[in-house]
PDB file of C-alpha atoms in Angstrom:
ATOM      1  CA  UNK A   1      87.962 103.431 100.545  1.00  0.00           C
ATOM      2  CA  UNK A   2      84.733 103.721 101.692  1.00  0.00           C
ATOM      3  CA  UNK A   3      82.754 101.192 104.654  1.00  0.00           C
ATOM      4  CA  UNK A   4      84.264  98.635 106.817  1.00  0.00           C
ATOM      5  CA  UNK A   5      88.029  97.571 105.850  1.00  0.00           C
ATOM      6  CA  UNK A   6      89.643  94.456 106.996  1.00  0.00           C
ATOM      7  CA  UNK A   7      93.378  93.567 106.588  1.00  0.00           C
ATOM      8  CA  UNK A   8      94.596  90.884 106.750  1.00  0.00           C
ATOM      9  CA  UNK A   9      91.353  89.149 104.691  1.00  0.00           C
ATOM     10  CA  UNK A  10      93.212  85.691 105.347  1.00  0.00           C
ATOM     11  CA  UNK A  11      95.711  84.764 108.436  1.00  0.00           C
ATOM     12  CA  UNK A  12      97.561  81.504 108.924  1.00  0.00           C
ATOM     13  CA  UNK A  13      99.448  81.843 112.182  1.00  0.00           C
ATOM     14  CA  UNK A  14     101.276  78.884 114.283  1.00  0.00           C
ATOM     15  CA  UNK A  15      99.894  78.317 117.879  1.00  0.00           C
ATOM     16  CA  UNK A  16     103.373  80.309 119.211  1.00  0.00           C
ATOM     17  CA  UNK A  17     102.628  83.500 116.390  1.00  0.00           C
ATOM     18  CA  UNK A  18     101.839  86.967 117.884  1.00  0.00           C
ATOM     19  CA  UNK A  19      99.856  88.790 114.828  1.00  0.00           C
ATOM     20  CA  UNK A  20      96.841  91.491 114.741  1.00  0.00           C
ATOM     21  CA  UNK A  21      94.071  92.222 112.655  1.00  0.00           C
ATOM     22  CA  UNK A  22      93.188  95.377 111.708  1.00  0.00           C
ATOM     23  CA  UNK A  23      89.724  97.104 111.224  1.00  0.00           C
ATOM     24  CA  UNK A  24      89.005 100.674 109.764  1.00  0.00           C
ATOM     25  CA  UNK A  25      85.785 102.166 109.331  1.00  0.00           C
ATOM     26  CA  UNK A  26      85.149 104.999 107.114  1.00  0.00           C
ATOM     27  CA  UNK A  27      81.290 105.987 107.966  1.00  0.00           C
ATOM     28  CA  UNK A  28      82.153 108.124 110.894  1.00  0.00           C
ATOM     29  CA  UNK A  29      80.377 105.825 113.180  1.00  0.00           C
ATOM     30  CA  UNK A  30      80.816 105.956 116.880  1.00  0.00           C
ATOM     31  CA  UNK A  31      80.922 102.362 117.920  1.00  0.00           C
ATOM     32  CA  UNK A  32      82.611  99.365 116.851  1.00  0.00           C
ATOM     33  CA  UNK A  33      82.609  95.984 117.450  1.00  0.00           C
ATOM     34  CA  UNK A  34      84.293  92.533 117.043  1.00  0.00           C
ATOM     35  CA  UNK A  35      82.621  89.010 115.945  1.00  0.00           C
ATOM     36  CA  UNK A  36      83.145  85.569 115.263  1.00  0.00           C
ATOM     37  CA  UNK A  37      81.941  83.724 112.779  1.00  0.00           C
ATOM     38  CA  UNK A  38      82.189  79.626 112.604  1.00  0.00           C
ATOM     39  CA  UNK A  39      80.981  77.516 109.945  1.00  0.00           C
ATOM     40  CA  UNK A  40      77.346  76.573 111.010  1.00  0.00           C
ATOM     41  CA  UNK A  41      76.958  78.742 114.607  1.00  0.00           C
ATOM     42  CA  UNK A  42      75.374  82.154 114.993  1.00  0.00           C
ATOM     43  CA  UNK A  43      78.055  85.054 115.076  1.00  0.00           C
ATOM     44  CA  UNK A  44      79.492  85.515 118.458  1.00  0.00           C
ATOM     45  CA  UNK A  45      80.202  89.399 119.496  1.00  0.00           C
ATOM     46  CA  UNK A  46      83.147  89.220 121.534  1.00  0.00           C
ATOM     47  CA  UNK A  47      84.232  92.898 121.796  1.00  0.00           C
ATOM     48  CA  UNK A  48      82.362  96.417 121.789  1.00  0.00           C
ATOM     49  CA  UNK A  49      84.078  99.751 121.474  1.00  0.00           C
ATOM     50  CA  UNK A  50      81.709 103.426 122.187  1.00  0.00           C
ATOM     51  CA  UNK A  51      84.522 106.575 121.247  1.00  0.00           C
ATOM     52  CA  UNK A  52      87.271 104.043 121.907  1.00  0.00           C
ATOM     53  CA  UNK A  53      85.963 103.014 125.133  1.00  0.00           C
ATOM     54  CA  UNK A  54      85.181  99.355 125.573  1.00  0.00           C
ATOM     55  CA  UNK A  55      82.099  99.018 126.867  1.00  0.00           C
ATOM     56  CA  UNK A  56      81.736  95.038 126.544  1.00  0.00           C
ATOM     57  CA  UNK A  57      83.696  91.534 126.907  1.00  0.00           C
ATOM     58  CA  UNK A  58      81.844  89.117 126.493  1.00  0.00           C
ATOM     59  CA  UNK A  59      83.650  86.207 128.409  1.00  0.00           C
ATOM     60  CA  UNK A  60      86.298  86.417 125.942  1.00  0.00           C
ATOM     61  CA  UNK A  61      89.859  84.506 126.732  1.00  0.00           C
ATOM     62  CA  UNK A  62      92.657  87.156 127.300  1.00  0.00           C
ATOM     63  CA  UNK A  63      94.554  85.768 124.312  1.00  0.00           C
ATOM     64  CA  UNK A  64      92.460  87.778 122.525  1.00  0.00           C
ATOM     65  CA  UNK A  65      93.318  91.740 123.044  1.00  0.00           C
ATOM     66  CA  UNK A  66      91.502  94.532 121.465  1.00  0.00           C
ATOM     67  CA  UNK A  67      92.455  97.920 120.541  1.00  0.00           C
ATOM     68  CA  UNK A  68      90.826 101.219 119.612  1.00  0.00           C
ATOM     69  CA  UNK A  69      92.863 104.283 119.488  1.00  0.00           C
ATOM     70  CA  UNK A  70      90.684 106.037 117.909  1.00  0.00           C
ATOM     71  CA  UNK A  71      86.483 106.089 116.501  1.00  0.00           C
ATOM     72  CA  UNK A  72      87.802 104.609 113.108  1.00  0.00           C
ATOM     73  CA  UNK A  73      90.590 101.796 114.161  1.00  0.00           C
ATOM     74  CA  UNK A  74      89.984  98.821 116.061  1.00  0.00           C
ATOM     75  CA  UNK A  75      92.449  96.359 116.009  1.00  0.00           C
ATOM     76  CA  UNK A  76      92.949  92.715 117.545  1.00  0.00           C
ATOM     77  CA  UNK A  77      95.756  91.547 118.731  1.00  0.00           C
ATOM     78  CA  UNK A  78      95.747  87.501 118.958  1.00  0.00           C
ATOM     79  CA  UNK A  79      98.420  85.763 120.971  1.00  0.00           C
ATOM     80  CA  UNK A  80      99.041  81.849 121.819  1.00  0.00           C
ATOM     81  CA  UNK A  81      95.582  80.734 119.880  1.00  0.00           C
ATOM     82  CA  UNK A  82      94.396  77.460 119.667  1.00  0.00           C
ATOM     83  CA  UNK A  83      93.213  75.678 116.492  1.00  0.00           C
ATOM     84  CA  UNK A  84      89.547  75.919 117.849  1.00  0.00           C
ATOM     85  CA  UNK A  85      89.866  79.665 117.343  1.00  0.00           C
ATOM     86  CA  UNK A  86      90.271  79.338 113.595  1.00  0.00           C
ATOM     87  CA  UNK A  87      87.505  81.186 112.184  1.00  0.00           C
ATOM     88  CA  UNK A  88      86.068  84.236 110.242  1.00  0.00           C
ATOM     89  CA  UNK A  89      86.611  87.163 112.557  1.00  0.00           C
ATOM     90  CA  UNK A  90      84.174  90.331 111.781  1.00  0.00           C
ATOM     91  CA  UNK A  91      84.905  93.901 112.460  1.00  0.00           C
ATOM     92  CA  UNK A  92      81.322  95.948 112.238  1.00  0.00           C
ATOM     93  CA  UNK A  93      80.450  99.536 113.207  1.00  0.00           C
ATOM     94  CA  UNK A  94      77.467 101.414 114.228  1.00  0.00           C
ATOM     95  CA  UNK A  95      76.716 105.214 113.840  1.00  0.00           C
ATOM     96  CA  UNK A  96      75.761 104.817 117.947  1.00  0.00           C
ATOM     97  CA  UNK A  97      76.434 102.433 120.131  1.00  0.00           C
ATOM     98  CA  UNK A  98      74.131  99.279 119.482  1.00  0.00           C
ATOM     99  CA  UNK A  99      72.617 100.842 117.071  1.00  0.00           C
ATOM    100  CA  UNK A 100      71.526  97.471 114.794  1.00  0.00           C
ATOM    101  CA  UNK A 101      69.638  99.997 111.887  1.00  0.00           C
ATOM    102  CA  UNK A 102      72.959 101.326 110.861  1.00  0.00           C
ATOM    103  CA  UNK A 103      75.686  98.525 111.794  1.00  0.00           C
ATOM    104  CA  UNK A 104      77.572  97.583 108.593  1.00  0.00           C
ATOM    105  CA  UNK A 105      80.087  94.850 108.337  1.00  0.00           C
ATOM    106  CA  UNK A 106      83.992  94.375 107.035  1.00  0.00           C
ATOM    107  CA  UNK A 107      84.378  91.604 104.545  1.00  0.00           C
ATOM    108  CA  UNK A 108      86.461  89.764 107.407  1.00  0.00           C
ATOM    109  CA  UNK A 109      89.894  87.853 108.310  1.00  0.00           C
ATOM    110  CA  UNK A 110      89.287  84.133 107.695  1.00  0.00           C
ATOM    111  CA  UNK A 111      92.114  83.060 110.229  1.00  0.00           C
ATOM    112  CA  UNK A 112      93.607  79.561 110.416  1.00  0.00           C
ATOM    113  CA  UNK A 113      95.602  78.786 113.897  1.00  0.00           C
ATOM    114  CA  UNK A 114      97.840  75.810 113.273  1.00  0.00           C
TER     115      UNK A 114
ATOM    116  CA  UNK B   1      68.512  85.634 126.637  1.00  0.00           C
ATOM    117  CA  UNK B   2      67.509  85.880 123.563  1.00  0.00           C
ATOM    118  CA  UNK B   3      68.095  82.768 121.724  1.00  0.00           C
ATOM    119  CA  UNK B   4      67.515  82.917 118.177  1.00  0.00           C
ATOM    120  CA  UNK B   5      66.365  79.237 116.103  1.00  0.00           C
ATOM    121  CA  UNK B   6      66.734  79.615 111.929  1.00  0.00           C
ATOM    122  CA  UNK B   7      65.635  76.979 109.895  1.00  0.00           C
ATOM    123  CA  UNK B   8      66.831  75.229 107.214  1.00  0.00           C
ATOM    124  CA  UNK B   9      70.767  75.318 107.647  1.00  0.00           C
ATOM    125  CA  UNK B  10      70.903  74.678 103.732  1.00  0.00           C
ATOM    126  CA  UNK B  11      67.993  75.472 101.268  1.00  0.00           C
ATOM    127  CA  UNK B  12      68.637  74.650  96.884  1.00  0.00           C
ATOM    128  CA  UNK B  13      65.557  76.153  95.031  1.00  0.00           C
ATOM    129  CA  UNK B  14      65.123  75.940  91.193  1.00  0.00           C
ATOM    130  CA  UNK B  15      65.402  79.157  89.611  1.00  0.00           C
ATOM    131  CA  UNK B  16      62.367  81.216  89.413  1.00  0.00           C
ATOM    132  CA  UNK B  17      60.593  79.327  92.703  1.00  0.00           C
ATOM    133  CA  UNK B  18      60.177  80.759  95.696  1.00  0.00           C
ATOM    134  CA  UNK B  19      62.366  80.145  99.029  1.00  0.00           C
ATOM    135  CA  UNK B  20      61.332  80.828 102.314  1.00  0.00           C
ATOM    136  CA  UNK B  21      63.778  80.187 105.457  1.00  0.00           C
ATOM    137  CA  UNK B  22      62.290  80.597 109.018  1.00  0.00           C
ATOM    138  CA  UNK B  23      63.216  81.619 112.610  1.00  0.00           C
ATOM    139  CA  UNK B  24      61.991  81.613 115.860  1.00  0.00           C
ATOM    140  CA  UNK B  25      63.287  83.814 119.052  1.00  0.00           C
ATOM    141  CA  UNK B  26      62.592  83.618 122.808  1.00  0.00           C
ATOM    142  CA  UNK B  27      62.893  87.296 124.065  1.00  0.00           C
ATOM    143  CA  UNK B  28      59.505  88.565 123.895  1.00  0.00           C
ATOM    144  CA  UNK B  29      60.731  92.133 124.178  1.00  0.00           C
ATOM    145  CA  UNK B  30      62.676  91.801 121.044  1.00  0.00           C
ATOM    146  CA  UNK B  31      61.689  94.227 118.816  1.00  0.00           C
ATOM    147  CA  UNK B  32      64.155  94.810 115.672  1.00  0.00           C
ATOM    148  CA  UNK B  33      64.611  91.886 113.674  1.00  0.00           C
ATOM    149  CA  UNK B  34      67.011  92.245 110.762  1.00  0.00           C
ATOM    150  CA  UNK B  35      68.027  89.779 107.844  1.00  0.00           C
ATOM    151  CA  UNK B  36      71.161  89.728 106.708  1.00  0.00           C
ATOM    152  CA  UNK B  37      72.949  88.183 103.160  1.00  0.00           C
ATOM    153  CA  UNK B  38      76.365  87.050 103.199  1.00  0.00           C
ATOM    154  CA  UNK B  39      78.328  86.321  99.686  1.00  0.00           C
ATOM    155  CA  UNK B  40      81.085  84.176  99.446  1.00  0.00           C
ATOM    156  CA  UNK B  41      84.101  86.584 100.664  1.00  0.00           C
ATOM    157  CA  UNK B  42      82.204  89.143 101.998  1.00  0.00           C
ATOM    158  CA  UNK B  43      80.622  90.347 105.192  1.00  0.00           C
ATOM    159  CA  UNK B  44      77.380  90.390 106.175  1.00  0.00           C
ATOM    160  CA  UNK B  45      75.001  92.970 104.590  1.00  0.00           C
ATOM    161  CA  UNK B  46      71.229  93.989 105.935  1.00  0.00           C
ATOM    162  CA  UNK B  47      68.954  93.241 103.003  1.00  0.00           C
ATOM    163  CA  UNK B  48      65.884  94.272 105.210  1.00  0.00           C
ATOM    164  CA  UNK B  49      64.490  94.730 108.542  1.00  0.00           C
ATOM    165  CA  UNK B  50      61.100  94.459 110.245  1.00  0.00           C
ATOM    166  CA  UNK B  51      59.553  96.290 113.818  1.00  0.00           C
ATOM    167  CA  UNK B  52      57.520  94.539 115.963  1.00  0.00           C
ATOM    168  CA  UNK B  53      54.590  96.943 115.212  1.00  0.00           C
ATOM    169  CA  UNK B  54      54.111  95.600 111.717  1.00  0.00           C
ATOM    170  CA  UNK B  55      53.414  92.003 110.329  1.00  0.00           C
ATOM    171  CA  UNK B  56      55.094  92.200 107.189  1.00  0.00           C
ATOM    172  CA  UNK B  57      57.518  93.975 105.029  1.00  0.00           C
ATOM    173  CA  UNK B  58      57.976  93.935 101.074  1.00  0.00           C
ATOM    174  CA  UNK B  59      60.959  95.382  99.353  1.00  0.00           C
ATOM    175  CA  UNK B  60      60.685  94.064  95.248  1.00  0.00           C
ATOM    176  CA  UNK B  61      61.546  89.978  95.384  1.00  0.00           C
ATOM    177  CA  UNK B  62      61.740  89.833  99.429  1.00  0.00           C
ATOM    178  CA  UNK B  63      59.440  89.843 101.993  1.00  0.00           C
ATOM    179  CA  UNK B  64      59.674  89.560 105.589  1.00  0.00           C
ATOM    180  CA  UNK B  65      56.909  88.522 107.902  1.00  0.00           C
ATOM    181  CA  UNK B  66      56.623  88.657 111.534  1.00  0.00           C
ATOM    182  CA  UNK B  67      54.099  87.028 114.079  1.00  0.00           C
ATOM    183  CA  UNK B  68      54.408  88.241 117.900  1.00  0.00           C
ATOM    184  CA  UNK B  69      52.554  85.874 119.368  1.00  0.00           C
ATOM    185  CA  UNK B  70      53.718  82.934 117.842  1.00  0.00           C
ATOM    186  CA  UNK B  71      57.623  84.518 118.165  1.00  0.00           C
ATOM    187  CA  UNK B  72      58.447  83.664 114.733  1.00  0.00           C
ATOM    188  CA  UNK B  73      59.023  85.772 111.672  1.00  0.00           C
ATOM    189  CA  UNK B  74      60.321  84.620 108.148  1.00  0.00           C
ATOM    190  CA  UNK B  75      62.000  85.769 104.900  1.00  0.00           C
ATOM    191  CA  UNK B  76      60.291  85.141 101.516  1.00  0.00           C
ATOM    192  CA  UNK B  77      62.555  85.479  98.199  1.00  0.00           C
ATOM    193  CA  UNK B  78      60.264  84.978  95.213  1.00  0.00           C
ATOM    194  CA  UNK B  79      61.563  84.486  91.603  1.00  0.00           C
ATOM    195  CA  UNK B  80      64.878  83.573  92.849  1.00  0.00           C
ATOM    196  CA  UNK B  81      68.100  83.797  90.557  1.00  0.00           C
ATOM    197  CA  UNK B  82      71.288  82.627  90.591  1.00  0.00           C
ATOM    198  CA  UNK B  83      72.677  85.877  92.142  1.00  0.00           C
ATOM    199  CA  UNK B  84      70.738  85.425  95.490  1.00  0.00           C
ATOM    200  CA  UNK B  85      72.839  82.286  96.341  1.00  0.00           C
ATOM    201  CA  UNK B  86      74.505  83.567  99.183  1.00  0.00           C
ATOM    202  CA  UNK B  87      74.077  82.470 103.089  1.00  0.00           C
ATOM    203  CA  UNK B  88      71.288  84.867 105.039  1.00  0.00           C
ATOM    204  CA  UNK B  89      71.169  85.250 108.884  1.00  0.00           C
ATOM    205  CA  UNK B  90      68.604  86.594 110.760  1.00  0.00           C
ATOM    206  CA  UNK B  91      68.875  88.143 114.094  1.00  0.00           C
ATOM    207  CA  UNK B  92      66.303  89.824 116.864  1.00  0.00           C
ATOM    208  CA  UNK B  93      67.588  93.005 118.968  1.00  0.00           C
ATOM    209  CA  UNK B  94      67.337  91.590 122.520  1.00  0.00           C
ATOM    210  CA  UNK B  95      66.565  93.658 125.425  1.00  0.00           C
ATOM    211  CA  UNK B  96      70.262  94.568 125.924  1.00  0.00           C
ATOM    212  CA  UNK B  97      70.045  96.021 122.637  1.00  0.00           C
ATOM    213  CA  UNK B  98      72.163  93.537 121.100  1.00  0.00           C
ATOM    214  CA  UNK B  99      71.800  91.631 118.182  1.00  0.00           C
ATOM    215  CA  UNK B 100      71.310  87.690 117.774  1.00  0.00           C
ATOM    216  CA  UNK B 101      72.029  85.449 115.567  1.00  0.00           C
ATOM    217  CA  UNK B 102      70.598  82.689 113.459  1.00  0.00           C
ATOM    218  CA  UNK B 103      73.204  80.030 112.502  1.00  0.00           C
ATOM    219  CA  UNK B 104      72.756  80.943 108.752  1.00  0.00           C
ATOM    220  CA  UNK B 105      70.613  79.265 105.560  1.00  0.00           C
ATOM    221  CA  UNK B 106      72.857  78.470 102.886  1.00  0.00           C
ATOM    222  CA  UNK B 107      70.797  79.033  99.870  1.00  0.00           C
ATOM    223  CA  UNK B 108      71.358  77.383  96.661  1.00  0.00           C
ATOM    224  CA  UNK B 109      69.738  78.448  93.534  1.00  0.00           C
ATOM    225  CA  UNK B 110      70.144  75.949  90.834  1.00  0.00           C
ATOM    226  CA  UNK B 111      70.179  77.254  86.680  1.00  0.00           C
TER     227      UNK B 111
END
């Protein structure tokens, strides 16, 4: 495998579900991050991870949970969602953190909360 | 912050014309501004980049242009085919160092 993996690449999960999506990165980058994508609106970072430390939430709702356990894994763990968070979600990673010259993207989960 | 403008959401060109799709940003320290090309079913990928100490950038059919003062830059596909359908994003590197988003150009390009 080689860049940004993304599994599960499509999620249909009832408002009461508990599931995770999972992100692997096989560049040996540093940082990763979480976005998401609606039809129509700029992507939205909502997570950033620097050698499995978060270093930003941005204003995210707590039903969202994110997880790095280590450089190459980030995962996130989604919990009670509403329909309005049905969307593309997009792992990415960077060789540093913030580094925009070297930040590639996973092909995405395209999740659909019922 | 940085609040990035991209314009048209949707764009159909006629094989073999031209297509140019525009954005504007508000940071004026921003000074990284990448454009990205999204296929159906796949993530985003960089397709080419410009610094704010050049005007413009050519790499084979696309071109990217860039005016400071005016705090607009643009991407230029020429002799489009049918392979560069696809939705492109561009994005400025705000002051935090993060990037910002355009809300996408769908691009069409018609046989």
């Amino acid at each position: 495998e080689t860049g940004v993996t993304q599994t599960p690449r499509h999620l249909v999960m009832g408002m009461t579900n508990k599931k995770s999506l999972k992100c692997e990165q096989h560049l040996g980058h540093n940082a990763m991050y979480w976005y998401k994508q609606s039809a129509k609106k700029p992507l939205e970072l909502m997570f950033v991870y620097s050698l499995e430390e978060r270093v930003e939430n941005n204003s995210v709702p707590s039903r969202f949970s994110p997880e790095c356990p280590n450089s190459s894994h980030l995962f996130l763990h989604l919990h009670t969602l509403q329909p309005e968070d049905s969307a593309l979600y997009l792992c990415a990673s960077s060789q540093v953190l913030f580094e925009a010259e070297t930040q590639y993207f996973g092909p995405g989960t395209r999740l659909l909360v019922l | 912050g940085e609040n990035v403008e991209q314009h048209p959401s949707t764009l159909s060109v006629q094989e073999g014309d031209s297509a140019v799709i525009k954005c504007t940003y508000s940071d004026s320290a921003s000074n990284y501004f990448p454009w990205y090309k999204q296929e159906l079913g796949k993530g985003p990928q960089l397709i080419i980049d410009i610094r704010s100490n050049v005007g413009e950038k050519k790499d084979q059919r696309i071109a990217v242009t860039l005016n400071k003062t005016a705090k607009h830059f643009s991407l230029h596909i020429t002799e489009t085919q049918p392979e560069d359908s696809a939705v492109y994003f561009c994005a400025a590197l705000d002051s935090w160092g993060k990037l910002q988003f355009g809300a996408g150009t769908q691009v069409v390009v018609t046989p």
